[in-house]
Coordinates of C-alpha atoms in Angstrom, one line a residue:
X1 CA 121.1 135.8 215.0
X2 CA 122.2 138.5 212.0
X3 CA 124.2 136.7 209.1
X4 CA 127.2 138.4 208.2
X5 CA 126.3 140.4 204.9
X6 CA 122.9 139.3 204.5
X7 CA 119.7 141.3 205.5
X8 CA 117.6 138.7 208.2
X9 CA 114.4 139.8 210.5
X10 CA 116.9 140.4 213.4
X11 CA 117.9 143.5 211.3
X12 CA 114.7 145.4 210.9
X13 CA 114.3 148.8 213.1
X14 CA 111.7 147.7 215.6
X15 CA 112.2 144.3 217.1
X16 CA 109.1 142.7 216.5
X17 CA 107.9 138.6 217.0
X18 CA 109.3 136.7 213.8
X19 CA 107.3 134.4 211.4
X20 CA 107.8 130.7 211.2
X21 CA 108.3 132.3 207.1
X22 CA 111.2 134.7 208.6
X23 CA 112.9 131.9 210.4
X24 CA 113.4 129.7 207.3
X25 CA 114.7 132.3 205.5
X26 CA 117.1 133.0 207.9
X27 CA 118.0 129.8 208.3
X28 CA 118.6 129.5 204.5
X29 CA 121.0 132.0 204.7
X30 CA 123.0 130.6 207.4
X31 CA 123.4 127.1 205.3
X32 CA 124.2 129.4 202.3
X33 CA 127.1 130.4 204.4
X34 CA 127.8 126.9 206.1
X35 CA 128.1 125.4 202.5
X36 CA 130.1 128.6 200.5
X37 CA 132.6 128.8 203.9
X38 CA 133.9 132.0 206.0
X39 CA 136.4 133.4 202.8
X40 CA 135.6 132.8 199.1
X41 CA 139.8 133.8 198.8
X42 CA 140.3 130.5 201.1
X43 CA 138.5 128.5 198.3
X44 CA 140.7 129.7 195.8
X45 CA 143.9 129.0 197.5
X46 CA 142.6 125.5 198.0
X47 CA 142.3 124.8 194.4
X48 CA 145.4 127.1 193.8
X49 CA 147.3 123.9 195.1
X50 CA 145.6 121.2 193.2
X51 CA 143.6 120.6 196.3
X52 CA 139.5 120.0 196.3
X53 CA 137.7 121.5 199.6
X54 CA 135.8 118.8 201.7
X55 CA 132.6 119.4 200.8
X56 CA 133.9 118.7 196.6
X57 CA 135.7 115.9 198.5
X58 CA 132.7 114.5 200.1
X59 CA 130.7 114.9 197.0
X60 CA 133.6 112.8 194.9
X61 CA 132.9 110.4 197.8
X62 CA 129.5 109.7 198.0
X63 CA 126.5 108.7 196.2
X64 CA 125.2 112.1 194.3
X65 CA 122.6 113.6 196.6
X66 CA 122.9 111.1 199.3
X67 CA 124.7 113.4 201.7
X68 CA 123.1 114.4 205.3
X69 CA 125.6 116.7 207.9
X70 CA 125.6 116.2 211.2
X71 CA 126.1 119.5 213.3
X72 CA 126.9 121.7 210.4
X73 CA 126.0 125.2 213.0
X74 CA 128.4 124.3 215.4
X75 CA 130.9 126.6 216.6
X76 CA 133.9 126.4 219.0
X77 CA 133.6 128.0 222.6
X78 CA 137.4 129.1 222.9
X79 CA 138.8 132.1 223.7
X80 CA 141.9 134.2 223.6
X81 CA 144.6 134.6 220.6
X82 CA 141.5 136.1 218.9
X83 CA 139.4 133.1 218.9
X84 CA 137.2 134.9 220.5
X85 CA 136.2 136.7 217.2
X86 CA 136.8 134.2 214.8
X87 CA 133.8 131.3 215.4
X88 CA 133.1 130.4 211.9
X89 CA 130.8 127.5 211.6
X90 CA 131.7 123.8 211.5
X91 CA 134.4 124.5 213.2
X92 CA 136.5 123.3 209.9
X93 CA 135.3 119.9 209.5
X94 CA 132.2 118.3 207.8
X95 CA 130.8 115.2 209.3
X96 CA 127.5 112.6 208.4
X97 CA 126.8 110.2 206.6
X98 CA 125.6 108.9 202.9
X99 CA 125.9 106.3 200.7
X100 CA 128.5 104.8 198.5
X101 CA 126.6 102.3 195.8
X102 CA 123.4 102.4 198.1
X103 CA 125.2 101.3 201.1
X104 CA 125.7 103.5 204.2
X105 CA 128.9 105.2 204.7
X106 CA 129.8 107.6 207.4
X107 CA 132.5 110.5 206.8
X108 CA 134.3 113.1 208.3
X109 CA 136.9 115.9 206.6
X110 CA 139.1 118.4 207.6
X111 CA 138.2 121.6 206.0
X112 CA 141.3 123.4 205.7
X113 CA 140.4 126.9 204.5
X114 CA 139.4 127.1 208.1
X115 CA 142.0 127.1 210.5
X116 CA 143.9 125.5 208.2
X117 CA 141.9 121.9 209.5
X118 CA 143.3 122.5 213.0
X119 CA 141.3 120.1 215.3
X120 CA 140.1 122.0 218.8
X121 CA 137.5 121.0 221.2
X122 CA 134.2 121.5 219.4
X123 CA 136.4 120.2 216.0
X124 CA 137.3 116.6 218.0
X125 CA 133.7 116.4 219.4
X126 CA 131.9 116.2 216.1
X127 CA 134.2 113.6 215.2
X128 CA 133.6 111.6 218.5
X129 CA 130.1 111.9 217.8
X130 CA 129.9 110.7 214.3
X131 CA 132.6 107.9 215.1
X132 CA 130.2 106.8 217.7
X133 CA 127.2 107.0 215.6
X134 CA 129.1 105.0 212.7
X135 CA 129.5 102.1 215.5
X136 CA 126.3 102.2 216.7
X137 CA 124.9 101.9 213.2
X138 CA 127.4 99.5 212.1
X139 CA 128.5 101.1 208.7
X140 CA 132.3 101.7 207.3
X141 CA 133.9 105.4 208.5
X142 CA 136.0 107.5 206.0
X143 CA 138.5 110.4 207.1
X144 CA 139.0 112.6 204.8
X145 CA 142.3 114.1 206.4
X146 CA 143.6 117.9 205.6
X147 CA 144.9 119.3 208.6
X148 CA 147.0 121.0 209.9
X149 CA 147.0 119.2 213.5
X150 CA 145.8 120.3 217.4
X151 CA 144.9 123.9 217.3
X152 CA 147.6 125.0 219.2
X153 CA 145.5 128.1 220.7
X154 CA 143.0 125.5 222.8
X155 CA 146.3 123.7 224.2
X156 CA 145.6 120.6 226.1
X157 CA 142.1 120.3 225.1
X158 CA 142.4 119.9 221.7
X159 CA 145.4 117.4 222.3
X160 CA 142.6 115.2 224.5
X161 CA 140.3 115.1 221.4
X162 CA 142.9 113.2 219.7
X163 CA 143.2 110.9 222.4
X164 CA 139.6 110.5 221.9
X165 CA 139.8 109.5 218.2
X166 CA 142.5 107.0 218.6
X167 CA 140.4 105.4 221.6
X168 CA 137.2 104.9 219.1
X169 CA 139.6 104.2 216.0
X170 CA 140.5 101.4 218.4
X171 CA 137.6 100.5 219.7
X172 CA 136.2 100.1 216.1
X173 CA 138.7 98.2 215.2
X174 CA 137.6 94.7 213.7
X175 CA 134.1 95.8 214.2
X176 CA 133.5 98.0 211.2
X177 CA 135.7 99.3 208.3
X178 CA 137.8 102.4 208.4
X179 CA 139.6 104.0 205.8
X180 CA 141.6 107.1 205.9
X181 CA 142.4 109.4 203.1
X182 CA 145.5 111.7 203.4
X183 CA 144.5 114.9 201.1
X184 CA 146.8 117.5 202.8
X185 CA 149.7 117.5 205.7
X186 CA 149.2 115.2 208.8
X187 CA 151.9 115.5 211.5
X188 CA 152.8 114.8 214.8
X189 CA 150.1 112.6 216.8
X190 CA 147.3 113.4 214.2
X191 CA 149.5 110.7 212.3
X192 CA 148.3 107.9 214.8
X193 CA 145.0 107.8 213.5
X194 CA 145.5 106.8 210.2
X195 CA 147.9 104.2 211.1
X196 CA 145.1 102.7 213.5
X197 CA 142.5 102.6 210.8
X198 CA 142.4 99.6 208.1
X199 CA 143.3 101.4 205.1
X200 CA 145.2 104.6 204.1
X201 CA 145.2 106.2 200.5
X202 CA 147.5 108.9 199.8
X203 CA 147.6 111.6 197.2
X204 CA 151.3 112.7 195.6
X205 CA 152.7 116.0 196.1
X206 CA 149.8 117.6 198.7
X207 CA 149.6 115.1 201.3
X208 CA 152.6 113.8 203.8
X209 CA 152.4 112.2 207.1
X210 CA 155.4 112.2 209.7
X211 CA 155.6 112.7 213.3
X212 CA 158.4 115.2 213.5
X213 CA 158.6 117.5 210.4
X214 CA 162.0 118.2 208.0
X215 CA 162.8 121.4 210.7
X216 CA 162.9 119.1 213.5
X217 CA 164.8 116.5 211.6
X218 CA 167.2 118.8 210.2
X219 CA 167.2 120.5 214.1
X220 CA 168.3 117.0 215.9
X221 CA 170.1 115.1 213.8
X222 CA 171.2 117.4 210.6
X223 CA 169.7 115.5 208.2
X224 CA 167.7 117.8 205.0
X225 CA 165.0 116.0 203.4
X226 CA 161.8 117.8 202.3
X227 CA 158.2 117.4 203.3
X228 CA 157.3 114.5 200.3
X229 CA 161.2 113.0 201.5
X230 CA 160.2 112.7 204.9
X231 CA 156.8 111.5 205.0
X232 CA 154.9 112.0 201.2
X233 CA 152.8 109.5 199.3
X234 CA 155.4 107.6 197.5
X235 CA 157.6 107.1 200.8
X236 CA 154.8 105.2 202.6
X237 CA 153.6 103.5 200.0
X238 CA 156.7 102.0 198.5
X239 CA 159.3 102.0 201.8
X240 CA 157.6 102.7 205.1
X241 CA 154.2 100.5 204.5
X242 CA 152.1 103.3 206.3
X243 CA 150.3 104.1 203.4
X244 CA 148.5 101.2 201.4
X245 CA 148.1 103.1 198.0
X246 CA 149.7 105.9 196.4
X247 CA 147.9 108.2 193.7
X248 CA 148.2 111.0 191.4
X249 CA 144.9 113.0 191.9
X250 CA 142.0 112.8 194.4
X251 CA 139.0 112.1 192.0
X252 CA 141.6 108.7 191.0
X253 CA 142.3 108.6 194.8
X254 CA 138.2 109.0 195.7
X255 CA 137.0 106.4 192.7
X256 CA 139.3 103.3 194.5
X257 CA 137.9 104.3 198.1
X258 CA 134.4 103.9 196.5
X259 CA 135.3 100.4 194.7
X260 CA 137.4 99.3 197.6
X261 CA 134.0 99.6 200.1
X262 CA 132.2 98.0 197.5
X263 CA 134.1 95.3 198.4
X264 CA 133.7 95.3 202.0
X265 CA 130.9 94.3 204.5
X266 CA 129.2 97.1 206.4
X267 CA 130.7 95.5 209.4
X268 CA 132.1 92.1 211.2
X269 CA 128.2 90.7 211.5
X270 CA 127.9 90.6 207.8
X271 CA 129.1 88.8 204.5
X272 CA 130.8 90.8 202.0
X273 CA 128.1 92.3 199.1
X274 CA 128.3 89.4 196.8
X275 CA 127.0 90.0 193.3
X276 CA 125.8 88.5 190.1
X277 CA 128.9 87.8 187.9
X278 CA 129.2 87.0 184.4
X279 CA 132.1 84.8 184.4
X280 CA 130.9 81.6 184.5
X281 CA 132.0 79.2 186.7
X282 CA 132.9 76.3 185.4
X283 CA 135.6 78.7 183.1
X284 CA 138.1 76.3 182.5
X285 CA 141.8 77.8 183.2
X286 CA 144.0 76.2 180.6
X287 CA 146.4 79.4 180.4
X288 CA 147.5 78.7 183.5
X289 CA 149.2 76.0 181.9
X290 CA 151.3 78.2 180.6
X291 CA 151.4 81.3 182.8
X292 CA 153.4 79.1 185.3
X293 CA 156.9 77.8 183.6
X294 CA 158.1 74.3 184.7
X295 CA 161.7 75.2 185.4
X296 CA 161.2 76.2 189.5
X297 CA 164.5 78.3 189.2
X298 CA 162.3 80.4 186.6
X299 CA 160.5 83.9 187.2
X300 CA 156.9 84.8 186.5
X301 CA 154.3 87.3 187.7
X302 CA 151.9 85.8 190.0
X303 CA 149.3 88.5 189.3
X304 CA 148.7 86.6 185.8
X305 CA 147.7 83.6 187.5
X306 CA 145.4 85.8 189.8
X307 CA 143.7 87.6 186.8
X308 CA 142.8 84.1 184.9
X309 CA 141.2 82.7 188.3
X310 CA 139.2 85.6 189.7
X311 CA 136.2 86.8 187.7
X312 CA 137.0 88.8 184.7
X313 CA 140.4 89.2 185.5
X314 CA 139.1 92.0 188.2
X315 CA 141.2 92.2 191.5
X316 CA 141.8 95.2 194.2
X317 CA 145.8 94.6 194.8
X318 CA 146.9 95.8 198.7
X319 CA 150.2 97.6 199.3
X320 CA 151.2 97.4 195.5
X321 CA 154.3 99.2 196.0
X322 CA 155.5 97.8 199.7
X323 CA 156.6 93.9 200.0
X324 CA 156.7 93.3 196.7
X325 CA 157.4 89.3 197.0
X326 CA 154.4 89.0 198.4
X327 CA 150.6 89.8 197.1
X328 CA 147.6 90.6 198.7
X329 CA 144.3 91.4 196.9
X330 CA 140.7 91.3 196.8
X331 CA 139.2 89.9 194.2
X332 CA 135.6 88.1 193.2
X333 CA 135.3 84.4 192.9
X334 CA 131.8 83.8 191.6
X335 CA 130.9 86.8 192.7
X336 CA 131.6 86.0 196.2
X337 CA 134.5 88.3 197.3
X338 CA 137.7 86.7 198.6
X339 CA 141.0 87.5 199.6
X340 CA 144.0 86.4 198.0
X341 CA 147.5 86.0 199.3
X342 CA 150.0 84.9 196.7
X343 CA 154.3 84.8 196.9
X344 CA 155.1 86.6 194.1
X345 CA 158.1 84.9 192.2
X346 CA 159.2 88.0 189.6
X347 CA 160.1 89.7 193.1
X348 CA 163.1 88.1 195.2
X349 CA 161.6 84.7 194.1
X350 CA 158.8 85.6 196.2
X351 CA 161.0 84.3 199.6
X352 CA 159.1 85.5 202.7
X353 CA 160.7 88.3 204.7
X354 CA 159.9 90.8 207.6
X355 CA 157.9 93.0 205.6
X356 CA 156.4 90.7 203.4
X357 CA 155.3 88.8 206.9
X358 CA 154.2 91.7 208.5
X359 CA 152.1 92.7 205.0
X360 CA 150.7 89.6 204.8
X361 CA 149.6 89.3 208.5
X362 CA 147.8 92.6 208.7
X363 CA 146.1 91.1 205.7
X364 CA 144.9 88.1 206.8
X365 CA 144.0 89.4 209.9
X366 CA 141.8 92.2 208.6
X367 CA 139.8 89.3 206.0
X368 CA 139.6 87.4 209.4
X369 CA 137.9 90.2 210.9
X370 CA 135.3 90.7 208.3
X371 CA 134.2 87.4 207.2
X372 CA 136.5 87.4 203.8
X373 CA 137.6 83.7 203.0
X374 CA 141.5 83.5 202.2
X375 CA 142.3 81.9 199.2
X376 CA 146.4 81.1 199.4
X377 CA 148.4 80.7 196.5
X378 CA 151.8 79.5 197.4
X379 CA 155.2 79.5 195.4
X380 CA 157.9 80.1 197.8
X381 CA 161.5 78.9 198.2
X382 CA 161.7 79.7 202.1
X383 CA 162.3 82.2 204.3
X384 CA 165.1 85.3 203.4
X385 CA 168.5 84.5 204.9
X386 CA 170.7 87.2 205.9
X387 CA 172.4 89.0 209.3
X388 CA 170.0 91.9 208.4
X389 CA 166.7 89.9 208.5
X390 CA 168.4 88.0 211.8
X391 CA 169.3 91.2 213.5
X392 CA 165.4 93.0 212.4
X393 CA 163.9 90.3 214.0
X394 CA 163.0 88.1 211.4
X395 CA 161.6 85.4 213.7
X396 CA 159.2 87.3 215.6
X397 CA 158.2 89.4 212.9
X398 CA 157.5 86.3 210.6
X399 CA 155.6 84.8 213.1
X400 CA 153.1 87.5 213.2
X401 CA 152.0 85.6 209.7
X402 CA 151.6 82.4 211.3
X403 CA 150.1 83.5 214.2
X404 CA 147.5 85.3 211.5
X405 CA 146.9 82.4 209.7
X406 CA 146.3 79.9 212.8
X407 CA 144.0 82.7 214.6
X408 CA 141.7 83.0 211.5
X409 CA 138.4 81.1 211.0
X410 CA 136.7 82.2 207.9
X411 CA 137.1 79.7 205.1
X412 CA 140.8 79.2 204.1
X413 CA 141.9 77.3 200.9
X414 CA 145.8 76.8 200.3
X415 CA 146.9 76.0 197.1
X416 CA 150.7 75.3 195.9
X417 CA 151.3 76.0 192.3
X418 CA 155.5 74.8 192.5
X419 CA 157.6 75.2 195.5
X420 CA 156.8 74.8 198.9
X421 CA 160.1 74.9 201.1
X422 CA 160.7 74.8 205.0
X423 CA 159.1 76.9 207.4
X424 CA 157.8 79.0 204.7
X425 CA 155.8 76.3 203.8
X426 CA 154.2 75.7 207.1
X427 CA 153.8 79.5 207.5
X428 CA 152.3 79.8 204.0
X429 CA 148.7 78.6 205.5
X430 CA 149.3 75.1 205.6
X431 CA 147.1 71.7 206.3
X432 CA 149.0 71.6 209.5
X433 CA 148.2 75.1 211.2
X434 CA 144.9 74.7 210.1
X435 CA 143.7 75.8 206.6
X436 CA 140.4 74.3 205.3
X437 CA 141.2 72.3 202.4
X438 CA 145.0 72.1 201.0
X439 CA 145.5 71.9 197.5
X440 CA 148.1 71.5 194.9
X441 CA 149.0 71.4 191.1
X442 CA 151.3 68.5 189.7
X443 CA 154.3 70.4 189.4
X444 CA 154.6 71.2 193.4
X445 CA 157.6 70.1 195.0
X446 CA 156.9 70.5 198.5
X447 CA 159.8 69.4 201.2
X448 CA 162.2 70.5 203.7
X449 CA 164.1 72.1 201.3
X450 CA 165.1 72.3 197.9
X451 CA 166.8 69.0 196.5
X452 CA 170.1 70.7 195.7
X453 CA 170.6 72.0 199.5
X454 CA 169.4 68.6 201.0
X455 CA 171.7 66.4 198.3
X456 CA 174.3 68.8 200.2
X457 CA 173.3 67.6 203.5
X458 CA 172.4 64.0 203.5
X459 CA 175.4 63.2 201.3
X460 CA 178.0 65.5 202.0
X461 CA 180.2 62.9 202.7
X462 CA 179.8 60.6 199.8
X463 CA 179.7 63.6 197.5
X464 CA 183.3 65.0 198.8
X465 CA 184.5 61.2 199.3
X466 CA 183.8 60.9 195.2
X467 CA 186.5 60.9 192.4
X468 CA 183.2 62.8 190.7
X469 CA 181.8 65.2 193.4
X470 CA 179.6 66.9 190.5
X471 CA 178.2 64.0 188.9
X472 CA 177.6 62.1 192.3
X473 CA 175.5 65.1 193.3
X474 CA 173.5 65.2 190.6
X475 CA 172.6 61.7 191.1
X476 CA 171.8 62.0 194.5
X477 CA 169.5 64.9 193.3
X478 CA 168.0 63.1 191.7
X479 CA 167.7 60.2 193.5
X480 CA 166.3 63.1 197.0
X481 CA 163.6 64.7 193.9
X482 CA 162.0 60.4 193.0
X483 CA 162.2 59.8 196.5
X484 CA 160.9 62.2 198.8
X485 CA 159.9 65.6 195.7
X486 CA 157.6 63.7 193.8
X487 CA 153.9 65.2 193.0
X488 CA 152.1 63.1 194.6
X489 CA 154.9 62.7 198.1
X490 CA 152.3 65.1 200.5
X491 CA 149.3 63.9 199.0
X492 CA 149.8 60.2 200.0
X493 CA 150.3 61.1 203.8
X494 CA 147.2 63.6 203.7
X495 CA 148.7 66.7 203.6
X496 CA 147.7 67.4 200.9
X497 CA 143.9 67.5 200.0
X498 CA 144.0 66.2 196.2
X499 CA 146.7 67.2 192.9
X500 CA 144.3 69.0 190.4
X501 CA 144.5 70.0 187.3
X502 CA 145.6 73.7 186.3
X503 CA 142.9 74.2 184.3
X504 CA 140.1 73.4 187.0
X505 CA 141.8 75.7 189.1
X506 CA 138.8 78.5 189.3
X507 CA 136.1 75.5 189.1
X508 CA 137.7 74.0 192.5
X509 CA 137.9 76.9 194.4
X510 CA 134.5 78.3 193.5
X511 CA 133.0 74.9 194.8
X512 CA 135.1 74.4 197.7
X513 CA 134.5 77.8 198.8
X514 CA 130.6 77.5 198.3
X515 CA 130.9 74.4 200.7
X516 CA 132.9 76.6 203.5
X517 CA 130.4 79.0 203.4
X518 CA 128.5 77.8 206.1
X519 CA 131.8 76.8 208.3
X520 CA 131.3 77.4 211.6
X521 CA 134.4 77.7 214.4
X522 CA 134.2 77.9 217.8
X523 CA 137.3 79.5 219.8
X524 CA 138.9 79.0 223.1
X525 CA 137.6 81.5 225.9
X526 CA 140.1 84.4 226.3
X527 CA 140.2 87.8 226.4
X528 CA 142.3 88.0 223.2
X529 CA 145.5 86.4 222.3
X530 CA 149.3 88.1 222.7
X531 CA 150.3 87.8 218.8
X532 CA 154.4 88.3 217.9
X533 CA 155.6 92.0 218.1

């Protein structure tokens, strides 16, 4: 078949049988014009907007030289509206596989300098296919998503290839990793990919996800916002929790996806990669001492007491910018990865609310999934009152944390650093709904509720009765805090493993978790349980 602008066999002036030599040639200049793309003028208004194209994308991505495309000839079938004449190859996205620190990684991307990343028939079926094949082999799957949505010139057909994406996003789901990486626009039901997937890494300025744009908006309800208003980077990272980080450029963007899947297991039949760490072990923590002040009515940042646990102060946070009260991070213990949930006091006083709930359940639920042991470090003064968090369903949506925590059977460690209050207590992976070994420092004060508000309670009546209402409560604070507050209060009635030391707090977990290892849990038969919407 002639190649446009290049001199093949097929162009001589008496047809004649070809050599095996002529074929290869050929075909040499056909991946020439796979790799360069239909328009070298579409390349340039790529970078024109501070956008890679998907094959520098994949490159970024992947180990150097480790790439191998999957159907890089193939062509879409469609015709009218000019399709017809327009069948450039690859049909504007790139899919295989290669490797990301050694380790097999499949990949698709939207390569918008052709049909702007449109997905039609022959577009969704090479994603299918590589989907399936990252299944089959059981390896992570990467979307690298610039598009510009169905290819509204193949109608219906190319809205059924969505359908088939969400149907193996969902399918895959628990089974191996996927990650998916806005680099351009993603509107309308394109958007319901992403959200299916287990990660999502946006890029400021070019990409935005929404599923009615600022025209329809403005259209139906009057409202003018622009494209990075509606639905950019910043938006979903900090306020809607669609996206899970936020970033400035793609290499930035590219780098975390390659040290996020460092992190991960290949799939839900594997361990993560642990390796050989240099922080030893038996570190003592002693500035933890410190980190954590003794007043419970004071602030601090939780992420201090993370980076003197894990190894060399090294940790991946999750949803930096959304839920802020709460924390959610991988990190290395040992060299064995974990996942770390932690209230986060310099925000709201690290009180659990809807989002912080919902954050933290997709969390645990995802280390549940893939064999990551949950290390909890809790500091929380209950649950968020308001009419708001009422009316938003702060019941069910809290619950979808509990129901995480009680559903998960990898190793789970909880340990309370200072307050432990009410529900949010229980919630907060607690001896009673189930975590492994439970674990606290001398200055917890776990109870019902904090001594002020139960003083309140239990002696309202004596207090108001007083000639001294103040002093009487402070006494009976007092009195509420010897009695039932103490340190050592959950530990005597076994709710509490053992009271340890600050400073052994890496050595504990290291060996705790190196005995849970092994743990083994069988579960009930069902099809699958009906968690809190």
């Amino acid at each position: 078949m002639p190649v446009a602008g290049k001199t093949t066999p097929n162009q001589v002036d008496h047809p004649r049988e070809w050599t095996l030599r002529e074929r290869v040639e050929e075909l040499n200049l056909i991946r020439d014009e796979v790799h360069e793309g239909p328009d070298p003028a579409a390349t340039e208004r790529q970078h024109a907007k501070g956008k890679l194209t998907a094959r520098e994308r994949i490159a970024l991505l992947l180990d150097e030289g480790s790439f191998t495309e999957v159907e890089p000839l193939r062509r879409h079938r469609a015709s009218g509206f000019g399709l017809e004449n327009k069948k450039p190859y690859t049909d504007g996205v790139i899919t295989g596989w290669g490797t990301v620190h050694g380790r097999t990684v499949f990949v698709y991307a939207h390569d918008f300098r052709i049909f702007g990343g449109a997905l039609g028939e022959a577009h969704a079926t090479k994603i299918h296919k590589i989907m399936d094949m990252a299944l089959a082999a059981g390896a992570p799957l990467v979307s690298l998503n610039d598009g510009a949505g169905a290819r509204i010139q193949e109608g219906v057909s190319a809205l059924a290839g969505y359908g088939g994406i969400f149907q193996r996003n969902t399918k895959a789901s628990g089974v191996i990793p996927q990650i998916s990486v806005m680099l351009g626009p993603c509107a309308g039901g394109a958007a319901y990919s992403p959200a299916l997937t287990d990660f999502v890494f946006m890029v400021r300025e070019t990409s935005q996800m929404f599923i009615t744009g600022p025209d329809v908006v403005r259209a139906v309800t009057g409202e003018e916002i622009s494209q990075n208003g509606l639905g950019g980077a910043d938006v979903h990272s900090a306020t809607s929790g669609v996206s899970h980080f936020a970033y400035d450029d793609e290499e930035s963007c590219l780098e975390d996806v390659r040290f996020l899947l460092s992190l991960l297991p290949a799939n839900n039949r594997e361990l993560p990669p642990a390796t050989p760490g240099q922080d030893p072990a038996d570190r003592r923590t002693e500035a933890l001492l410190d980190l954590v002040p003794d007043d419970p009515g004071r602030s601090y940042d939780i992420r201090s007491v993370i980076e003197e646990i894990v190894d060399d102060a090294e940790y991946f946070e999750i949803h930096p910018a959304w839920a802020t009260n709460i924390v959610c991070a991988l990190a290395r213990l040992d060299g064995h990865v974990v996942g770390i949930v932690a209230n986060q006091p310099a925000s709201y006083a690290g009180v659990l609310d809807i989002e912080s709930s919902e954050k933290a359940a997709r969390f645990v639920q995802f280390c549940d999934a893939f064999n990551i042991p949950l290390v909890t470090l809790v500091d929380v003064p209950g649950f968020l009152p308001g009419v708001d968090q009422e009316h938003n369903g702060i019941i069910r949506r809290g619950a979808k944390l509990l129901y995480a925590y009680c559903n998960a059977t990898v190793p789970r460690i909880s340990l309370v650093l200072r307050k432990a209050y009410g529900g949010a207590y229980i919630v907060m992976d607690s001896r009673s709904i189930g975590a492994d070994l439970a674990l606290a420092w001398p200055s917890n004060e776990i109870a019902v509720m904090g001594a002020e508000g139960a003083a309140n309670v239990i002696f309202r009546r004596e207090i108001n009765g007083s000639d001294d209402p103040e002093a009487v409560r402070q006494q009976k604070i007092k009195e509420y805090k010897a009695e039932l507050m103490h340190p050592y209060y959950a530990a005597e009635r076994g709710l509490v493993d053992d009271v340890i030391d600050p400073g052994e707090t890496r050595q504990v977990l290291i060996r705790s978790l190196a005995m849970l290892r092994a743990k083994h849990a069988d579960l009930p038969s069902r099809k699958h349980g009906n968690p809190p919407q």
